[in-house]
XYZ file of C-alpha atoms in Angstrom:
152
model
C 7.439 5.288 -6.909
C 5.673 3.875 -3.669
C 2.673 3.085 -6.342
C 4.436 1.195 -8.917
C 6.503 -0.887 -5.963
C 3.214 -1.950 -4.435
C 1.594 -3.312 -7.476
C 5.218 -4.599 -8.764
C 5.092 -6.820 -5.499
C 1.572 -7.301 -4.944
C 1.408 -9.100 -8.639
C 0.248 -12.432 -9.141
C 1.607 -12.270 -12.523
C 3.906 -9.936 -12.431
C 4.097 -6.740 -15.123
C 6.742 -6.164 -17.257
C 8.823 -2.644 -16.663
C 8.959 -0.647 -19.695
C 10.084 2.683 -20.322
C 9.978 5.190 -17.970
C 8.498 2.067 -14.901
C 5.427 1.626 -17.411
C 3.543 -1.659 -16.068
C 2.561 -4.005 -18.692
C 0.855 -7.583 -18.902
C 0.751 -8.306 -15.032
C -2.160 -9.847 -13.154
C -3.734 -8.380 -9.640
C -6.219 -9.721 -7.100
C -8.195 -7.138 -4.768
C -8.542 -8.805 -1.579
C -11.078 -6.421 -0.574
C -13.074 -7.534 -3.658
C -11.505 -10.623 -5.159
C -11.858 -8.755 -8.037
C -9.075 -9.268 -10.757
C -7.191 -6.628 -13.249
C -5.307 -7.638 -16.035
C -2.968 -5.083 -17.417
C -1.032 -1.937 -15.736
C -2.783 -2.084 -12.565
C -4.257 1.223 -13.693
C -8.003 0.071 -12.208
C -6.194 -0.053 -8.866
C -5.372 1.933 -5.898
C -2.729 1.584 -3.166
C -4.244 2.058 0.117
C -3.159 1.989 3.949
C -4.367 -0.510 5.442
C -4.734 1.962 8.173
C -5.742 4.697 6.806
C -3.446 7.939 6.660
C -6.471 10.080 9.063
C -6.941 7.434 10.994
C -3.857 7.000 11.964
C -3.508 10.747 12.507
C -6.498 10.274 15.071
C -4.697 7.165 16.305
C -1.651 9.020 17.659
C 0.245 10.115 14.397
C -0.641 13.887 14.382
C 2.480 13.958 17.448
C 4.852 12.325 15.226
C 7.705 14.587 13.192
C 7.673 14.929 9.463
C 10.008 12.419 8.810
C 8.212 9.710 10.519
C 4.443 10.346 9.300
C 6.673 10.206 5.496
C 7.777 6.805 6.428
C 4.268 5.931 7.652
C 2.863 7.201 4.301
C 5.049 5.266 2.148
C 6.298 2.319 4.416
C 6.648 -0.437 2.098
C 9.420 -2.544 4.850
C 5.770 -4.219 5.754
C 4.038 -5.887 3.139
C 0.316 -5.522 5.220
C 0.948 -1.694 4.979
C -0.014 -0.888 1.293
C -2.437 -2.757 -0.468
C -3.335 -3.087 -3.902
C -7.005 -2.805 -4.333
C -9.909 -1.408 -6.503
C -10.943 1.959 -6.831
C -14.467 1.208 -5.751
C -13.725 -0.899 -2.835
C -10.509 1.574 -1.696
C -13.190 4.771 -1.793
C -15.641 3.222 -0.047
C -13.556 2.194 3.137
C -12.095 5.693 2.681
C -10.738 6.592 5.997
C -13.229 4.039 8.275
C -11.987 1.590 10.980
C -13.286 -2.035 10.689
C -16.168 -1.254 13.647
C -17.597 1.029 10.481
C -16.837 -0.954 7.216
C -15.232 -4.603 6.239
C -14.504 -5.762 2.887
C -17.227 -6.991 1.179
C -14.652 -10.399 0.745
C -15.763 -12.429 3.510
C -12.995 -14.681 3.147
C -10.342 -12.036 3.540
C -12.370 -10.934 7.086
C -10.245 -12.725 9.261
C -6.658 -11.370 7.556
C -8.056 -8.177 7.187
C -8.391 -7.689 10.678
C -5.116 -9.415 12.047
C -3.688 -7.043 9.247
C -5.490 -3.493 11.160
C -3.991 -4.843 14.156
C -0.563 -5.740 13.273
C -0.454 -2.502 11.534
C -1.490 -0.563 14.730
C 0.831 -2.344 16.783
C 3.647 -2.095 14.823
C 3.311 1.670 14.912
C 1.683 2.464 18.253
C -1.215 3.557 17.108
C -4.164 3.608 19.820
C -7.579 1.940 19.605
C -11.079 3.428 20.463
C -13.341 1.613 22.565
C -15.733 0.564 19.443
C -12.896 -0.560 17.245
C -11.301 -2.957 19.737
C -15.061 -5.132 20.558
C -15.148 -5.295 16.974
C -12.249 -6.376 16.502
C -12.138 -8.773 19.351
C -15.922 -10.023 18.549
C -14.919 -10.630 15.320
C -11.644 -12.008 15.777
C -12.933 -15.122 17.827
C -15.288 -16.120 14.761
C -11.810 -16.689 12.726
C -11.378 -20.752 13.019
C -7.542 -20.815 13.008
C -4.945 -20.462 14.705
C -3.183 -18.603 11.919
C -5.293 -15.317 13.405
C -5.226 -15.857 16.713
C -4.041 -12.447 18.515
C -4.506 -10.587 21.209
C -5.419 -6.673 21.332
C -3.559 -5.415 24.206
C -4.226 -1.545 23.293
């Protein structure tokens, strides 16, 4: 399933596959977090990097079935789905980066080049708070590996 893929590729160690796609012995890093699991992955969740409502409020709620069920499970894009914790997965919930961050400074610069990517790729819109954010924020990153450009 969409799930077990994620956490299959998102490994640092990756699990053993037993019986019926159980995950075994594999080794994950939250980025939101930098917290590690050892294990199954069972202490983690997959989540969109843009969120499923807030990409509904971004423009998805015109799109057909068949496209919001690729959106839902794209996994073509590896910034799409993330393996992260529980904790850190429910308390972004369905928030833009204007109203939470990760509490991983050092993932703050690919975490937002990652939002933006993700929005572009799928024509999703911006509100007016979420792009200064973004763009404030953006020219704090010191390389050029995160250098972009919100056109939205």
């Amino acid at each position: 399933d969409t799930r077990k893929g994620v956490l299959i590729a998102e490994a640092t160690i990756k699990p053993k596959i037993g019986a019926k796609c159980v995950l075994s012995g594999g080794t994950w890093v939250s980025s939101y977090d930098n917290k590690t699991f050892k294990g199954s992955g069972s202490g983690l969740d997959v989540d969109h990097m843009v969120p499923l409502a807030e990409a509904w409020d971004s423009g998805a709620s015109a799109w057909d079935a068949a496209k919001k069920e690729m959106y839902a499970n794209d996994q073509t894009d590896p910034r799409h789905l993330i393996a992260v914790t529980g904790a850190s997965n429910r308390s972004k919930s369905d928030q833009d980066p204007a109203e939470w961050m990760p509490t991983n400074k050092a993932y703050a610069c690919e975490y937002l080049v990652n939002w933006v990517s993700i929005k572009v790729r799928w024509n999703l819109s911006v509100d007016k708070t979420e792009k200064a954010f973004i763009a404030t924020n953006l020219k704090t990153c010191k390389t050029t590996k995160f250098s972009v450009v919100l056109v939205k």
